[in-house]
Coordinates of C-alpha atoms in Angstrom, one line a residue:
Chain A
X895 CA 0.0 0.0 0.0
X896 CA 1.4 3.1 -1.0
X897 CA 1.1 6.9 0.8
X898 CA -0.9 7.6 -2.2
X899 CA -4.2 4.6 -1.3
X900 CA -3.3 5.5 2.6
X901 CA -4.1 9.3 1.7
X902 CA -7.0 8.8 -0.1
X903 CA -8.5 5.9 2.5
X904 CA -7.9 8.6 5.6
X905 CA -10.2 10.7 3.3
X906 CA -13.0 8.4 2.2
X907 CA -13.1 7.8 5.7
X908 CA -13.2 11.2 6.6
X909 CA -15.8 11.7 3.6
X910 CA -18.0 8.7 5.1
X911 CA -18.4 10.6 8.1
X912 CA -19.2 13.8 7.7
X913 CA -21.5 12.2 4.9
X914 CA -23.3 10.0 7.9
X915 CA -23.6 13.5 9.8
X916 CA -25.7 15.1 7.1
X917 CA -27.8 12.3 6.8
X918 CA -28.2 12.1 10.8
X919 CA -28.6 15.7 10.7
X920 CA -31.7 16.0 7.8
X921 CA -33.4 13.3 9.9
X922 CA -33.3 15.3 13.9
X923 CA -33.6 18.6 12.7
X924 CA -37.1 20.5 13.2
X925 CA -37.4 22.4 10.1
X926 CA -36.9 22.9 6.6
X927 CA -34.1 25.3 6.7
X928 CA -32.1 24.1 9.4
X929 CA -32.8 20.6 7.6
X930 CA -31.0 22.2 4.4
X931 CA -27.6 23.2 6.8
X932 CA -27.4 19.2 7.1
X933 CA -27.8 18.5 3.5
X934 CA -24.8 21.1 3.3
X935 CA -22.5 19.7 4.8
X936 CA -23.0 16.3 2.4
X937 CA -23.1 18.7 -0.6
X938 CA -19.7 20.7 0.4
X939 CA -16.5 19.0 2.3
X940 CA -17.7 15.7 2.1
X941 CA -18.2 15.6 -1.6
X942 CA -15.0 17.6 -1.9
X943 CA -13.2 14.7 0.4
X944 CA -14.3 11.7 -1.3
X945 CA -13.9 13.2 -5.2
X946 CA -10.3 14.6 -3.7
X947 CA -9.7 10.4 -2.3
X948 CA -10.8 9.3 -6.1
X949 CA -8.5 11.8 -7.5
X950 CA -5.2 10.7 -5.4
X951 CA -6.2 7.0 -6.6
X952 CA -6.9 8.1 -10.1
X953 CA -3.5 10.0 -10.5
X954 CA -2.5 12.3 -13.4
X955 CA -5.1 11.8 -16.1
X956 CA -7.8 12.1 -17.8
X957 CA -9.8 10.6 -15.1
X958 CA -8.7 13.1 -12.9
X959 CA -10.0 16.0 -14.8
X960 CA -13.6 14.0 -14.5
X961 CA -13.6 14.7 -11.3
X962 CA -12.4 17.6 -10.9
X963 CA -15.3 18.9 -13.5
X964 CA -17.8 16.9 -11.4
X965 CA -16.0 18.6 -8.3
X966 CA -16.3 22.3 -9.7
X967 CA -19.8 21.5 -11.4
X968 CA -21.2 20.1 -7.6
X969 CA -19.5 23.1 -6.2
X970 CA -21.8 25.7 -8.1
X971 CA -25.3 24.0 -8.2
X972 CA -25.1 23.3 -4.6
X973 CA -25.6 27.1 -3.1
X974 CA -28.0 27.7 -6.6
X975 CA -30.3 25.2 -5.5
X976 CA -30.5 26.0 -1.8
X977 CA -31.0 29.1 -2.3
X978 CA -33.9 28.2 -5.2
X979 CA -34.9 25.8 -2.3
X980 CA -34.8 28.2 0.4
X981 CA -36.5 31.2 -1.4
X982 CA -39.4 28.8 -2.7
X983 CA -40.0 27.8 0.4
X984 CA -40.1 31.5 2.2
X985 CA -42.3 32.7 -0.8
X986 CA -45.0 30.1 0.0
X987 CA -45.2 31.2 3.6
X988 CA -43.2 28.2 5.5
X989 CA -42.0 29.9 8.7
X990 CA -38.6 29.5 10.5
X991 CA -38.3 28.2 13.8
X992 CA -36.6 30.6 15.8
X993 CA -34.2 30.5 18.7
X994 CA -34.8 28.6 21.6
X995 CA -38.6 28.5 21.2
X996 CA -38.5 25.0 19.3
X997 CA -37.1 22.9 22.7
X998 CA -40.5 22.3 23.6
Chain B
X1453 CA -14.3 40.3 -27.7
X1454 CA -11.7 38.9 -24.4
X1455 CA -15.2 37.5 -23.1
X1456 CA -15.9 35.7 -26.4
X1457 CA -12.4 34.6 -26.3
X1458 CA -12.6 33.1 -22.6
X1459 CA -16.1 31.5 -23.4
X1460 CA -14.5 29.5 -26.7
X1461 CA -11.6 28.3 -23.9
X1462 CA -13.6 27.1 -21.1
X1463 CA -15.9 25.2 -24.1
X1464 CA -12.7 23.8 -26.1
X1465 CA -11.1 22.8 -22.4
X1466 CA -14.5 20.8 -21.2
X1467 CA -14.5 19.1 -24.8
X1468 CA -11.1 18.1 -24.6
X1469 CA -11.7 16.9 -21.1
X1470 CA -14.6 15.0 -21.9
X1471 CA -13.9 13.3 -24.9
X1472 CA -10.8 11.3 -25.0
X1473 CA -10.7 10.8 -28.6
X1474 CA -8.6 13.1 -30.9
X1475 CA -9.2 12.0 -34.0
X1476 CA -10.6 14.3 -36.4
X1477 CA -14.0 13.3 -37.3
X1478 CA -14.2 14.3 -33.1
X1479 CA -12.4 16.8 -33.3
X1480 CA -14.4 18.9 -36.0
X1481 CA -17.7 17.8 -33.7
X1482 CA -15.9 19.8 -31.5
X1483 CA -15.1 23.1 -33.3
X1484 CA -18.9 22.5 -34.3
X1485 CA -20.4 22.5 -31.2
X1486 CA -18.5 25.0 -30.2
X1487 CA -19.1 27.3 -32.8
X1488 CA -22.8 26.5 -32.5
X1489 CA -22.9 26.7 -28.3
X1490 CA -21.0 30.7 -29.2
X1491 CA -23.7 31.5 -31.4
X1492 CA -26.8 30.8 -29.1
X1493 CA -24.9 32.8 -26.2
X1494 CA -24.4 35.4 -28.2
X1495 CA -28.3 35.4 -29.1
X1496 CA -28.9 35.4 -25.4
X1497 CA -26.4 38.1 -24.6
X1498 CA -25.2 36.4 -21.7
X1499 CA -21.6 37.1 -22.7
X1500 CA -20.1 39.5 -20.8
X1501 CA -18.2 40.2 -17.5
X1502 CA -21.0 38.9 -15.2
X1503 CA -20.8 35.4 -16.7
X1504 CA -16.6 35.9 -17.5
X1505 CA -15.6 38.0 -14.6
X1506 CA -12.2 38.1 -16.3
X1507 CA -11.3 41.5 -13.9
X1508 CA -11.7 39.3 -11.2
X1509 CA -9.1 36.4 -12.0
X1510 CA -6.6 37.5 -9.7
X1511 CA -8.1 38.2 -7.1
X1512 CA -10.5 34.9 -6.8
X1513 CA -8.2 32.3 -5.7
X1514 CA -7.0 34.3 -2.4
X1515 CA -10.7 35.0 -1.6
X1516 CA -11.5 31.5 -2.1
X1517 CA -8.8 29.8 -0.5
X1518 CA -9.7 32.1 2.3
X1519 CA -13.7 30.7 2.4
X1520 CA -12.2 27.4 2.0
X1521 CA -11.1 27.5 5.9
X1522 CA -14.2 29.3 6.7
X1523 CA -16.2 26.2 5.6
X1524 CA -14.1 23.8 6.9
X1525 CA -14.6 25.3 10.0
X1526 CA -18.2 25.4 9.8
X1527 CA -18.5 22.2 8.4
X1528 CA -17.2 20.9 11.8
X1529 CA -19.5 23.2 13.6
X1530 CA -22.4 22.1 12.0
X1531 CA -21.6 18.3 12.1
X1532 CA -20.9 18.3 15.9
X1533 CA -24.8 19.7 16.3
X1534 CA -26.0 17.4 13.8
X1535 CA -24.8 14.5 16.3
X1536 CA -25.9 16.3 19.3
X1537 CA -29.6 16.9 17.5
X1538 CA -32.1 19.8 17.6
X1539 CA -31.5 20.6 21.6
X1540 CA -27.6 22.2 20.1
X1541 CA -29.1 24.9 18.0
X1542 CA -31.0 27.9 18.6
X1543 CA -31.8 29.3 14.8
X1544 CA -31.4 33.0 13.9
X1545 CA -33.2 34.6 11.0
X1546 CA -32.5 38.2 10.0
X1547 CA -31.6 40.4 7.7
X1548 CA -27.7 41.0 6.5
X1549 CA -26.6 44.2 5.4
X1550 CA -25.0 43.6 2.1
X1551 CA -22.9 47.2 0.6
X1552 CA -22.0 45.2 -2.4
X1553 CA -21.9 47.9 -5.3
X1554 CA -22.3 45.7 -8.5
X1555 CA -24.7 42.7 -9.2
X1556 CA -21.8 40.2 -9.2
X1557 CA -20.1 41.3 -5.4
X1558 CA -23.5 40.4 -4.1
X1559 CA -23.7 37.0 -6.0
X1560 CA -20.8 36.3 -4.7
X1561 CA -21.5 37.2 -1.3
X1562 CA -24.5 35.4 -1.5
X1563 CA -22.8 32.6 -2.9
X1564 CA -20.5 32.3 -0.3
X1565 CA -23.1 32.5 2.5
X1566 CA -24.7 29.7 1.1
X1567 CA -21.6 27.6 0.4
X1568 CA -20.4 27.9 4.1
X1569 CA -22.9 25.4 6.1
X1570 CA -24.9 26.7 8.7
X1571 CA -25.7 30.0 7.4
X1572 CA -28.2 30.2 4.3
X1573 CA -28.8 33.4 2.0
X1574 CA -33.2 32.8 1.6
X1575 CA -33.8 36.1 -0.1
X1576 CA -31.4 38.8 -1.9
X1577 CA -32.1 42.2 -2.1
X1578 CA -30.4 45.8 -3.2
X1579 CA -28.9 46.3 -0.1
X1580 CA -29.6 43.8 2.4
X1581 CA -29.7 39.7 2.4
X1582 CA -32.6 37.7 4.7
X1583 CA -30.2 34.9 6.1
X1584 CA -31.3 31.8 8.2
X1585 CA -28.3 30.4 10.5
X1586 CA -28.2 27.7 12.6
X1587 CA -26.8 29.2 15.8
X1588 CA -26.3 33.1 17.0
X1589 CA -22.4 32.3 16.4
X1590 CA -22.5 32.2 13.3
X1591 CA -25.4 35.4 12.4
X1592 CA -22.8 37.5 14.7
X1593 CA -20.2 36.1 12.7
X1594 CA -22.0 37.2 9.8
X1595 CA -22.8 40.2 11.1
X1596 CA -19.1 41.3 12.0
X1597 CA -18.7 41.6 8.4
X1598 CA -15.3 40.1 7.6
X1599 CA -16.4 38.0 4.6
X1600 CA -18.9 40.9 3.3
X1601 CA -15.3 43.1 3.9
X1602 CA -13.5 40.6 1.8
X1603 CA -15.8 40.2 -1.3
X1604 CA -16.1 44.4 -1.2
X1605 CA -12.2 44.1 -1.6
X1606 CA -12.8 41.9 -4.7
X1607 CA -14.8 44.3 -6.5
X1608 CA -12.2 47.6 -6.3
Chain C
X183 CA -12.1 1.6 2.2
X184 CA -14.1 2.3 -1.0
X185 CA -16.2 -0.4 0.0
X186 CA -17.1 1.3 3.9
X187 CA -18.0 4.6 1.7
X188 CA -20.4 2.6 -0.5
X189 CA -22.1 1.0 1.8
X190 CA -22.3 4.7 3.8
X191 CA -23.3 6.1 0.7
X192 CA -26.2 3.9 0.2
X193 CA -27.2 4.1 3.8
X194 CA -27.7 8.1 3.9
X195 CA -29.6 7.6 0.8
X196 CA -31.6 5.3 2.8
X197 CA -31.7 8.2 5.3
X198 CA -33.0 10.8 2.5
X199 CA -35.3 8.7 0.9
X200 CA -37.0 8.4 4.7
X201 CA -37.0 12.0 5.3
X202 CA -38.4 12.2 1.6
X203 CA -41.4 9.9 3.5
X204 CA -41.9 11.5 6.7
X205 CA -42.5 15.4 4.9
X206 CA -43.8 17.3 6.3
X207 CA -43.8 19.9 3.6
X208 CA -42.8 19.9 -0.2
X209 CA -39.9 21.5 0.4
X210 CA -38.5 18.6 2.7
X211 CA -39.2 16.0 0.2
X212 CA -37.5 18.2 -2.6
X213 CA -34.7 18.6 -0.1
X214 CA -34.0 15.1 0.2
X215 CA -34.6 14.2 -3.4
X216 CA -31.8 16.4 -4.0
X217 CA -29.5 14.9 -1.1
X218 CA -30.2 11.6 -2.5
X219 CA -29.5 12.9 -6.5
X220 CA -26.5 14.3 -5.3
X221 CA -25.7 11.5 -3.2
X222 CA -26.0 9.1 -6.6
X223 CA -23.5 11.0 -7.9
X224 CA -21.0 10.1 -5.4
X225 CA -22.3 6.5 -5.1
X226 CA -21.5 6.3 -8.8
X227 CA -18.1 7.6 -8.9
X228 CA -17.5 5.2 -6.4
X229 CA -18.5 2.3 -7.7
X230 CA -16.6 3.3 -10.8
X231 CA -13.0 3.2 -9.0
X232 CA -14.4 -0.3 -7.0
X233 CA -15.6 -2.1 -10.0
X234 CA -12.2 -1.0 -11.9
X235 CA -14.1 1.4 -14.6
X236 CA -13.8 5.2 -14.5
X237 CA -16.3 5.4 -17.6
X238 CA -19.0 5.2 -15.2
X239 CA -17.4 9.1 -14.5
X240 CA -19.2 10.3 -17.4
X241 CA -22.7 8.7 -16.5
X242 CA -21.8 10.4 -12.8
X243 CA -21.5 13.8 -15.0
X244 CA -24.8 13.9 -16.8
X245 CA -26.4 12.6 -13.4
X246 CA -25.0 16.0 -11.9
X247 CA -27.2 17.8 -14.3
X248 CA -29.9 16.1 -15.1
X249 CA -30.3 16.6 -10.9
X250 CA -29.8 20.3 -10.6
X251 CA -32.3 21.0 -13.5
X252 CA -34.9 18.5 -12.4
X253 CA -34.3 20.5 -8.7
X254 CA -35.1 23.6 -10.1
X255 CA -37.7 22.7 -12.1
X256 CA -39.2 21.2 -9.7
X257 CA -39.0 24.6 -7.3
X258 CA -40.6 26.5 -10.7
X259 CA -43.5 24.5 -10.7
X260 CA -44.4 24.4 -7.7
X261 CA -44.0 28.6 -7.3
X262 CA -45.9 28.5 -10.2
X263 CA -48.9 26.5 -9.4
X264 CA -48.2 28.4 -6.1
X265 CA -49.1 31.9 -7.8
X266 CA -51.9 30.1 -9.5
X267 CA -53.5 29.3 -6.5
X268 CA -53.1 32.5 -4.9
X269 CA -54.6 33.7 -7.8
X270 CA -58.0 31.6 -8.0
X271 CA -58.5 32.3 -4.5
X272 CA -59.0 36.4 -4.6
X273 CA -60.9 35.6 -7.3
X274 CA -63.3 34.2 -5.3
X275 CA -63.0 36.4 -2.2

């Protein structure tokens, strides 16, 4: 095993984690936007981790630039739609949860 | 004409990417599509320094390596509350001043709000942005105005 | 380890699809259709590197998109037949 598969195994691993946080995350939280603040962190760094892991096993090729054009094109839909999401969902009158009202 | 000449690079760079066949019968596909992708932009008039911010090339990758950290950062933040469920956070919804002078320095900001987890841009106005965040941290954060500083600083 | 993110892959799918159940609102489910599309993404770069064939890369690409523009117009139609709504009702009134 060379530094090169440990590298990119310490950041799958990484990846898988933070990826298991979102999904814990969208599940406990109380509303729709606070939901979408767990979906982020799936859509961010750990989709940023595990392409990064596929890149260091890929190497210098063509491969490589796949990813990194999946990388770039995740990076710029992921705040467009959020925000599409979130502003749909203010326009049609779902309210926010505020502060420390929601520990009922 | 330099916005034309980005837009033809960025198109020629993906197809060259993608592809993985140079020969020439794919090749002239290429310069085709290309050629035919130009020509429909052009019809739109999308092409011009909002959609090839070329003044801002050298000044992006600080800025972004900077927002880098900050979602790291946040990242962590929000994936310690996610484990320690809804009792950790205490959501904050208000609106952000945003002194942005041109269309793009707001996008941006916007942008970056978004991209940084726990702290969501819902609607964008002139001068101000309605932003939902997870915790008071981080609408004080927000607030202080380092990262609204930083993309003001991109746009002199 | 590209096997332990598969499987993790697949189980927070699991975990959108049920929050894609449970609701409440629209905007949830929409939410976690778009975790789990972006989520398939992932899953099949993946299983392109564990199955020994990066052509799946390109499928993982046009997944990407076909995603975001579903997403949004998904959000369009549903402002849309929001408006129209609105719309019948002060009719009415």
């Amino acid at each position: 095993m060379d530094v090169y598969e440990l590298l990119s195994a310490i950041l799958l691993a990484i990846g898988s984690f933070l990826l298991l946080s979102g999904g814990i995350g969208v599940l406990r939280f109380p509303d729709v936007y606070s939901r979408m603040h767990a979906a982020g962190i799936t859509d961010t760094l750990g989709a940023c981790l595990i392409l990064l892991a596929l890149m260091l096993l890929a190497g210098l090729s063509l491969v490589m630039v796949k990813l990194l054009m999946i990388l770039a094109f995740l990076l710029i839909t992921g705040p467009t739609s959020s925000h599409a999401l979130g502003k749909a969902a203010w326009k049609s009158g779902v309210k926010p949860l505020m502060g420390k009202a929601l520990n009922r | 004409m330099r916005h034309t000449a980005s837009v033809t690079l960025v198109l020629a760079a993906i197809w060259l990417g993608n592809s993985g066949h140079y020969d020439a019968l794919l090749l002239s596909f290429g310069v085709v599509s290309i050629a035919l992708v130009l020509w429909i932009t052009h019809r739109m008039d999308v092409v011009d320094h909002e959609s090839q911010p070329l003044h801002l090339t050298t000044k992006l990758p600080a800025y972004y390596f900077w927002l880098f950290k900050k979602i790291v950062a946040s990242n962590i933040d929000v994936m310690i509350r996610a484990w320690r469920g809804p009792s950790s956070i205490s959501p904050q919804f208000e609106r952000v001043p945003a002194p942005q002078k041109t269309d793009i320095g707001r996008v941006i900001y916007a942008n970056s709000i978004n991209l940084t987890p726990g702290t969501l841009s819902v609607v964008v106005e002139d001068d101000y942005i309605l932003v939902h965040s997870l915790s008071s941290d981080g609408m004080a954060e927000l607030k202080s105005g380092e990262m609204s500083r930083r993309v003001c600083g991109l746009e002199e | 380890m590209l096997t332990v993110t598969t499987v993790t892959l697949l189980l927070v799918m699991a975990l959108a699809l049920s929050r894609a159940f449970v609701g409440p609102t629209v905007f949830d489910r929409i939410l976690a259709a778009n975790m789990f599309g972006t989520k398939t993404v992932l899953l099949i770069a993946v299983i392109g590197f564990l199955f020994g064939r990066p052509e799946f890369l390109d499928i993982a690409m046009v997944y990407a998109l076909i995603n975001f523009i579903g997403v949004i117009g998904m959000l369009r139609l549903i402002e849309y037949l929001e408006d129209e709504n609105r719309n019948a009702h002060e009719d009415d009134v």
